[in-house]
Amino acid sequence: MERGPGERTASALFAGFRALGLFSSDIPHAVRFSALKRRFYVTTCVGKSFHTYDVQKLSLVAVSNSLPQDICCMAADGRLVFAAYGNVFSAFARNKEVVHTFKGHKAEIHLLQPFGDHVISVDTDSVLIIWHIYSEEEYLQLPFDKSVFKISAILHPSTYLNKILLGSEQGSLQLWNVKSNKLLYTFAGWKVGVTALQQAPAVDVVAVGLMSGQVIIHNIKFDETLMKFRQDWGPITSISFRTDGHPVMAAGSPCGHIGLWDLEDKKLINQMRNAHSTAIAGLTFLHREPLLVTNGADNALRIWIFDGPAGEGRLLRFRMGHSAPLTRIRYYGQNGQHILSASQDGTLQSFSTVHEKFNKSLGHGLINKKRVKRKGLQNTMSVRLPPVTEFAAEEARESDWDGIVACHQGKLSCSTWNYQRSTIGAHFLRPAGLKTDSTTATAVDITSCGNFAVIGLSSGAVDVYNMQSGIHRGSFGRDQAHKGSVRGVAVDGLNQLTITAGSEGVLKFWNFKNKVLIHSVSLDSSPNLMLLHRDSGILGLALDDFSISVLDIETRKIVREFSGHQGQINDMTFSPDGRWLISASMDCSIRTWDLPSGCLIDSFLLDSAPLNVTMSPTGDFLATSHVDHLGVYLWSNISLYSVVSLRPLPTDYVPSVVMLPGTCQTQDVELSEETVEPSEEMIEYDSPEQLNEQLVTLSLLPESRWKNLLNLDVIKKKNKPKEPPKVPKSAPFFIPTIPGLVPRYAAPEQNNDPQQSKVVNLGILAQKSDFCLKLEEGLVNNKYEAAVNLLKELGPSGIETELRSLSPDCGGSVGIMKSFLKMIGTMLDRKRDFELAQAYLALFLKLHLKTLPSEPVLLEEMTKLSSQLEENWIHLQLLFNQSLCVLNYIKSALL
């Protein structure tokens, strides 16, 4: 459907900020050396952009701008980074911005090779194109027959000017001179596809990695094989040589293992098993340093140092995220700086929203942690717990005992975790005597004090455990709390009430201490998940019919019902103040519901269905996780720094698809016309000066401008100094003395002359003020707005001076005094600036009390004013008395 010019298309409340927990992909990294800073930098691909890390501390140096598609190939030289997406590749300068774009391939690019002022690209159709970098023009194009020679690897041999070595999936290799466009030599190969080519430290020697797991050290000058190595872990993914004086070669494999080979003794000297949980995408020895940089598709970047006596490598530094899609995320703590996330890889990790150096991993869950430590098992795959499906965390007693409890996929027992020590805890919480293999833990919650954990099972039982000792402290119900599986448990903030939801469609309220059932509510449909906002006592229930019910736990009644999702609701979260309920569904939408108005105020779609959603305790960010995505995505709350319309969305509103935020904080997004031009509903409401002519309206001036007008003389008297400040006399250099036998100091001479005043009395020479002139005009045209505005701008002393000057003795006249009384009458008639009229009139009467009775004109005007004041006051007094009666009744009545 078409949208009108004033309608919004994207989210009005949330804007993409950045992604957390993304460090690497299956694209090999690139290592660069900065001659200016004398440091090594490693670049890794993350989706549509790439990260650049300083190898010294593995700190993030730069994040590139995003490309239109995911990066499929990357290479780098000393100046530029080249990244390919689809059949196009771009050159980035300063690790940030695109400076050159190269278009000409018809198939996807899978190999890039910098070549001086040129760059070589190869696509999947085995078309090789050489480009001039700065002019972006094709220098040479070499098409190859895929059935005979499909290019799978490319290398520029050292000291071989204008020559490149190509490896093929058919097993043969070709050496080309790209300047003369000639095939110099064809190597027969080993009848196995070539997967990797790497230059050895020796000239003319190249390492060739094969599909069979063999590594061939070959002399390309004489076409001689120097040595062969074989790994039984599958094809060789990458090769690198040490250049710090040790003749060692490292070869990667699809299993995540790395083999280290001694080139002098021609033997395997070490194995780095499980260096990555997935295939080794790339490995590089730093030049003349015992450091090995590796990355893989398990979202990890690691640096290994070889300082052991046997030549083995140990992990020195790493940046690691989840290697499998996330199952649950929740903010940890009240500062909104840490997000706990559980993943299908079985780990529990914490990501910092401030800086990556504060990230930490709580590790894998182990069935028997003590046994693993005692036996020193290297391969812990057999004793690892299944992935975490649900968890609850509370930081109240984290320094004393475990503060996290987690349910595992297909497991009855729940594990405890310690956030401060970053490890699995000491207890496994499970009911004693229950031996049913099919029963699993389905819901969990921790009390706000951090002392108790409430766990719901698929059998319908709900148990309470002590977090410090792990002892079972009771169950709800006789045998079971629900007839069906428990879908959610929650405890209020004071440990008085426990709420449980069962799949049979019943919600039950229990006394937390004595475990007695207080109340039960039948639901229209089976609940899918449950969420409690402890501060406000609001309970959110997502049902299987894709609707949401909101209950008040005090009245135990449904207060709001929301419908509109077209798929299963995966997760919900409340805003910190409890006004918004944000829901994420399998229909790829995230919706924001306003609880006070009961309306949908925001909705937007995503490319991938959101699995989890959680709001920061400070309200600044919304965090989400998605299907088949490894990162945590942050969305900034626009309402904190901009004017946002919270009007309900129409029933026919069609949300638009919003792209997931990238890893860069500042997204280069062009503002559309709709966001630049504010719509009608975004215009701020300006309140009129008077809502109704019958309403008494006060001014917006501060009380200091009018409240103390009658007490100005008292204030001045209090503030007046008792005596003027005296300037201290400067002491003479030689103190004078009186001559005599006994030396005495001479007393200073007393100046008895009275101090003369320097203020010149000009008498009555001053001209009439602007206020007096406006009052004279008011006698003619009966308009006093300008005079009132002049008084509003003055301070208390200025107002007193103006009113004092109205009398004939001070330069005024009886006519001006009459005009002032008419101005007060006009203010009372219009019922505007009511308190100012009262204050100005009171000061006027105080200053001119002796003059007013002697002037009949002024007495007549004052009689009219008196009747006006009495009429207004009687009306206000009646309203005040009614309000006071109602307040007294509410305070004293027994409701």
mmCIF file with all atom_site columns, C-alpha atoms in Angstrom, residues 793-889:
data_model
loop_
_atom_site.group_PDB
_atom_site.id
_atom_site.type_symbol
_atom_site.label_atom_id
_atom_site.label_alt_id
_atom_site.label_comp_id
_atom_site.label_asym_id
_atom_site.label_entity_id
_atom_site.label_seq_id
_atom_site.pdbx_PDB_ins_code
_atom_site.Cartn_x
_atom_site.Cartn_y
_atom_site.Cartn_z
_atom_site.occupancy
_atom_site.B_iso_or_equiv
_atom_site.pdbx_formal_charge
_atom_site.auth_seq_id
_atom_site.auth_comp_id
_atom_site.auth_asym_id
_atom_site.auth_atom_id
_atom_site.pdbx_PDB_model_num
ATOM 1  C CA . GLU A 1 793 ? 10.147  43.015 32.610 1.00 0.00 ? 793 GLU A CA 1
ATOM 2  C CA . LEU A 1 794 ? 11.047  45.017 35.738 1.00 0.00 ? 794 LEU A CA 1
ATOM 3  C CA . GLY A 1 795 ? 12.364  43.723 39.042 1.00 0.00 ? 795 GLY A CA 1
ATOM 4  C CA . PRO A 1 796 ? 10.763  44.477 42.443 1.00 0.00 ? 796 PRO A CA 1
ATOM 5  C CA . SER A 1 797 ? 12.785  47.678 43.006 1.00 0.00 ? 797 SER A CA 1
ATOM 6  C CA . GLY A 1 798 ? 12.024  48.916 39.496 1.00 0.00 ? 798 GLY A CA 1
ATOM 7  C CA . ILE A 1 799 ? 8.313   48.282 39.975 1.00 0.00 ? 799 ILE A CA 1
ATOM 8  C CA . GLU A 1 800 ? 8.310   50.240 43.234 1.00 0.00 ? 800 GLU A CA 1
ATOM 9  C CA . THR A 1 801 ? 10.113  53.146 41.587 1.00 0.00 ? 801 THR A CA 1
ATOM 10 C CA . GLU A 1 802 ? 7.622   53.242 38.700 1.00 0.00 ? 802 GLU A CA 1
ATOM 11 C CA . LEU A 1 803 ? 4.563   53.162 41.003 1.00 0.00 ? 803 LEU A CA 1
ATOM 12 C CA . ARG A 1 804 ? 6.045   55.773 43.329 1.00 0.00 ? 804 ARG A CA 1
ATOM 13 C CA . SER A 1 805 ? 6.621   58.140 40.388 1.00 0.00 ? 805 SER A CA 1
ATOM 14 C CA . LEU A 1 806 ? 2.889   58.077 39.502 1.00 0.00 ? 806 LEU A CA 1
ATOM 15 C CA . SER A 1 807 ? 1.990   60.608 42.239 1.00 0.00 ? 807 SER A CA 1
ATOM 16 C CA . PRO A 1 808 ? 1.954   64.349 41.418 1.00 0.00 ? 808 PRO A CA 1
ATOM 17 C CA . ASP A 1 809 ? 4.728   64.950 43.982 1.00 0.00 ? 809 ASP A CA 1
ATOM 18 C CA . CYS A 1 810 ? 7.142   62.736 42.047 1.00 0.00 ? 810 CYS A CA 1
ATOM 19 C CA . GLY A 1 811 ? 6.444   63.906 38.522 1.00 0.00 ? 811 GLY A CA 1
ATOM 20 C CA . GLY A 1 812 ? 3.184   62.077 37.849 1.00 0.00 ? 812 GLY A CA 1
ATOM 21 C CA . SER A 1 813 ? -0.434  63.224 37.794 1.00 0.00 ? 813 SER A CA 1
ATOM 22 C CA . VAL A 1 814 ? -3.896  62.238 38.949 1.00 0.00 ? 814 VAL A CA 1
ATOM 23 C CA . GLY A 1 815 ? -4.755  61.205 35.396 1.00 0.00 ? 815 GLY A CA 1
ATOM 24 C CA . ILE A 1 816 ? -1.857  58.751 35.277 1.00 0.00 ? 816 ILE A CA 1
ATOM 25 C CA . MET A 1 817 ? -2.941  57.280 38.645 1.00 0.00 ? 817 MET A CA 1
ATOM 26 C CA . LYS A 1 818 ? -6.478  56.877 37.283 1.00 0.00 ? 818 LYS A CA 1
ATOM 27 C CA . SER A 1 819 ? -5.050  55.177 34.184 1.00 0.00 ? 819 SER A CA 1
ATOM 28 C CA . PHE A 1 820 ? -3.130  52.742 36.431 1.00 0.00 ? 820 PHE A CA 1
ATOM 29 C CA . LEU A 1 821 ? -6.336  51.782 38.274 1.00 0.00 ? 821 LEU A CA 1
ATOM 30 C CA . LYS A 1 822 ? -8.047  51.237 34.917 1.00 0.00 ? 822 LYS A CA 1
ATOM 31 C CA . MET A 1 823 ? -5.142  48.976 33.874 1.00 0.00 ? 823 MET A CA 1
ATOM 32 C CA . ILE A 1 824 ? -5.698  46.847 37.007 1.00 0.00 ? 824 ILE A CA 1
ATOM 33 C CA . GLY A 1 825 ? -9.425  46.702 36.225 1.00 0.00 ? 825 GLY A CA 1
ATOM 34 C CA . THR A 1 826 ? -8.672  45.518 32.676 1.00 0.00 ? 826 THR A CA 1
ATOM 35 C CA . MET A 1 827 ? -6.404  42.732 34.037 1.00 0.00 ? 827 MET A CA 1
ATOM 36 C CA . LEU A 1 828 ? -9.158  41.586 36.426 1.00 0.00 ? 828 LEU A CA 1
ATOM 37 C CA . ASP A 1 829 ? -11.783 41.635 33.661 1.00 0.00 ? 829 ASP A CA 1
ATOM 38 C CA . ARG A 1 830 ? -9.640  39.485 31.363 1.00 0.00 ? 830 ARG A CA 1
ATOM 39 C CA . LYS A 1 831 ? -8.656  37.227 34.324 1.00 0.00 ? 831 LYS A CA 1
ATOM 40 C CA . ARG A 1 832 ? -5.075  37.069 33.112 1.00 0.00 ? 832 ARG A CA 1
ATOM 41 C CA . ASP A 1 833 ? -1.953  37.671 35.218 1.00 0.00 ? 833 ASP A CA 1
ATOM 42 C CA . PHE A 1 834 ? -4.246  37.455 38.235 1.00 0.00 ? 834 PHE A CA 1
ATOM 43 C CA . GLU A 1 835 ? -1.560  37.396 40.938 1.00 0.00 ? 835 GLU A CA 1
ATOM 44 C CA . LEU A 1 836 ? 0.318   40.307 39.324 1.00 0.00 ? 836 LEU A CA 1
ATOM 45 C CA . ALA A 1 837 ? -2.803  42.482 39.399 1.00 0.00 ? 837 ALA A CA 1
ATOM 46 C CA . GLN A 1 838 ? -3.248  41.748 43.106 1.00 0.00 ? 838 GLN A CA 1
ATOM 47 C CA . ALA A 1 839 ? 0.398   42.482 43.936 1.00 0.00 ? 839 ALA A CA 1
ATOM 48 C CA . TYR A 1 840 ? 0.618   45.677 41.871 1.00 0.00 ? 840 TYR A CA 1
ATOM 49 C CA . LEU A 1 841 ? -2.637  47.028 43.364 1.00 0.00 ? 841 LEU A CA 1
ATOM 50 C CA . ALA A 1 842 ? -1.519  46.277 46.923 1.00 0.00 ? 842 ALA A CA 1
ATOM 51 C CA . LEU A 1 843 ? 1.782   48.140 46.424 1.00 0.00 ? 843 LEU A CA 1
ATOM 52 C CA . PHE A 1 844 ? -0.052  51.061 44.764 1.00 0.00 ? 844 PHE A CA 1
ATOM 53 C CA . LEU A 1 845 ? -2.427  51.406 47.731 1.00 0.00 ? 845 LEU A CA 1
ATOM 54 C CA . LYS A 1 846 ? 0.463   51.249 50.217 1.00 0.00 ? 846 LYS A CA 1
ATOM 55 C CA . LEU A 1 847 ? 2.469   53.968 48.441 1.00 0.00 ? 847 LEU A CA 1
ATOM 56 C CA . HIS A 1 848 ? -0.390  56.403 47.757 1.00 0.00 ? 848 HIS A CA 1
ATOM 57 C CA . LEU A 1 849 ? -2.681  55.837 50.736 1.00 0.00 ? 849 LEU A CA 1
ATOM 58 C CA . LYS A 1 850 ? -2.603  59.557 51.738 1.00 0.00 ? 850 LYS A CA 1
ATOM 59 C CA . THR A 1 851 ? -3.199  60.880 48.225 1.00 0.00 ? 851 THR A CA 1
ATOM 60 C CA . LEU A 1 852 ? -6.127  58.670 47.163 1.00 0.00 ? 852 LEU A CA 1
ATOM 61 C CA . PRO A 1 853 ? -8.878  59.906 49.590 1.00 0.00 ? 853 PRO A CA 1
ATOM 62 C CA . SER A 1 854 ? -8.387  63.526 48.549 1.00 0.00 ? 854 SER A CA 1
ATOM 63 C CA . GLU A 1 855 ? -9.127  62.838 44.859 1.00 0.00 ? 855 GLU A CA 1
ATOM 64 C CA . PRO A 1 856 ? -12.787 62.083 43.977 1.00 0.00 ? 856 PRO A CA 1
ATOM 65 C CA . VAL A 1 857 ? -11.829 60.729 40.536 1.00 0.00 ? 857 VAL A CA 1
ATOM 66 C CA . LEU A 1 858 ? -9.595  58.092 42.077 1.00 0.00 ? 858 LEU A CA 1
ATOM 67 C CA . LEU A 1 859 ? -12.183 57.194 44.741 1.00 0.00 ? 859 LEU A CA 1
ATOM 68 C CA . GLU A 1 860 ? -14.761 56.480 42.038 1.00 0.00 ? 860 GLU A CA 1
ATOM 69 C CA . GLU A 1 861 ? -12.343 54.243 40.156 1.00 0.00 ? 861 GLU A CA 1
ATOM 70 C CA . MET A 1 862 ? -11.404 52.408 43.358 1.00 0.00 ? 862 MET A CA 1
ATOM 71 C CA . THR A 1 863 ? -15.090 51.685 44.114 1.00 0.00 ? 863 THR A CA 1
ATOM 72 C CA . LYS A 1 864 ? -15.426 49.885 40.777 1.00 0.00 ? 864 LYS A CA 1
ATOM 73 C CA . LEU A 1 865 ? -12.244 47.907 41.478 1.00 0.00 ? 865 LEU A CA 1
ATOM 74 C CA . SER A 1 866 ? -13.518 46.856 44.903 1.00 0.00 ? 866 SER A CA 1
ATOM 75 C CA . SER A 1 867 ? -16.653 45.275 43.450 1.00 0.00 ? 867 SER A CA 1
ATOM 76 C CA . GLN A 1 868 ? -14.562 43.440 40.808 1.00 0.00 ? 868 GLN A CA 1
ATOM 77 C CA . LEU A 1 869 ? -12.194 42.058 43.426 1.00 0.00 ? 869 LEU A CA 1
ATOM 78 C CA . GLU A 1 870 ? -15.032 40.895 45.663 1.00 0.00 ? 870 GLU A CA 1
ATOM 79 C CA . GLU A 1 871 ? -16.795 39.111 42.809 1.00 0.00 ? 871 GLU A CA 1
ATOM 80 C CA . ASN A 1 872 ? -13.632 37.280 41.705 1.00 0.00 ? 872 ASN A CA 1
ATOM 81 C CA . TRP A 1 873 ? -12.712 36.318 45.227 1.00 0.00 ? 873 TRP A CA 1
ATOM 82 C CA . ILE A 1 874 ? -16.151 34.874 46.071 1.00 0.00 ? 874 ILE A CA 1
ATOM 83 C CA . HIS A 1 875 ? -15.936 32.663 42.974 1.00 0.00 ? 875 HIS A CA 1
ATOM 84 C CA . LEU A 1 876 ? -12.418 31.444 43.854 1.00 0.00 ? 876 LEU A CA 1
ATOM 85 C CA . GLN A 1 877 ? -13.311 30.887 47.519 1.00 0.00 ? 877 GLN A CA 1
ATOM 86 C CA . LEU A 1 878 ? -16.215 28.654 46.515 1.00 0.00 ? 878 LEU A CA 1
ATOM 87 C CA . LEU A 1 879 ? -13.929 26.500 44.372 1.00 0.00 ? 879 LEU A CA 1
ATOM 88 C CA . PHE A 1 880 ? -11.293 26.315 47.123 1.00 0.00 ? 880 PHE A CA 1
ATOM 89 C CA . ASN A 1 881 ? -13.845 25.258 49.719 1.00 0.00 ? 881 ASN A CA 1
ATOM 90 C CA . GLN A 1 882 ? -15.178 22.485 47.473 1.00 0.00 ? 882 GLN A CA 1
ATOM 91 C CA . SER A 1 883 ? -11.686 21.129 46.855 1.00 0.00 ? 883 SER A CA 1
ATOM 92 C CA . LEU A 1 884 ? -10.796 21.248 50.561 1.00 0.00 ? 884 LEU A CA 1
ATOM 93 C CA . CYS A 1 885 ? -13.973 19.378 51.484 1.00 0.00 ? 885 CYS A CA 1
ATOM 94 C CA . VAL A 1 886 ? -13.183 16.603 49.013 1.00 0.00 ? 886 VAL A CA 1
ATOM 95 C CA . LEU A 1 887 ? -9.600  16.307 50.289 1.00 0.00 ? 887 LEU A CA 1
ATOM 96 C CA . ASN A 1 888 ? -10.728 16.154 53.939 1.00 0.00 ? 888 ASN A CA 1
ATOM 97 C CA . TYR A 1 889 ? -13.268 13.481 53.086 1.00 0.00 ? 889 TYR A CA 1
#
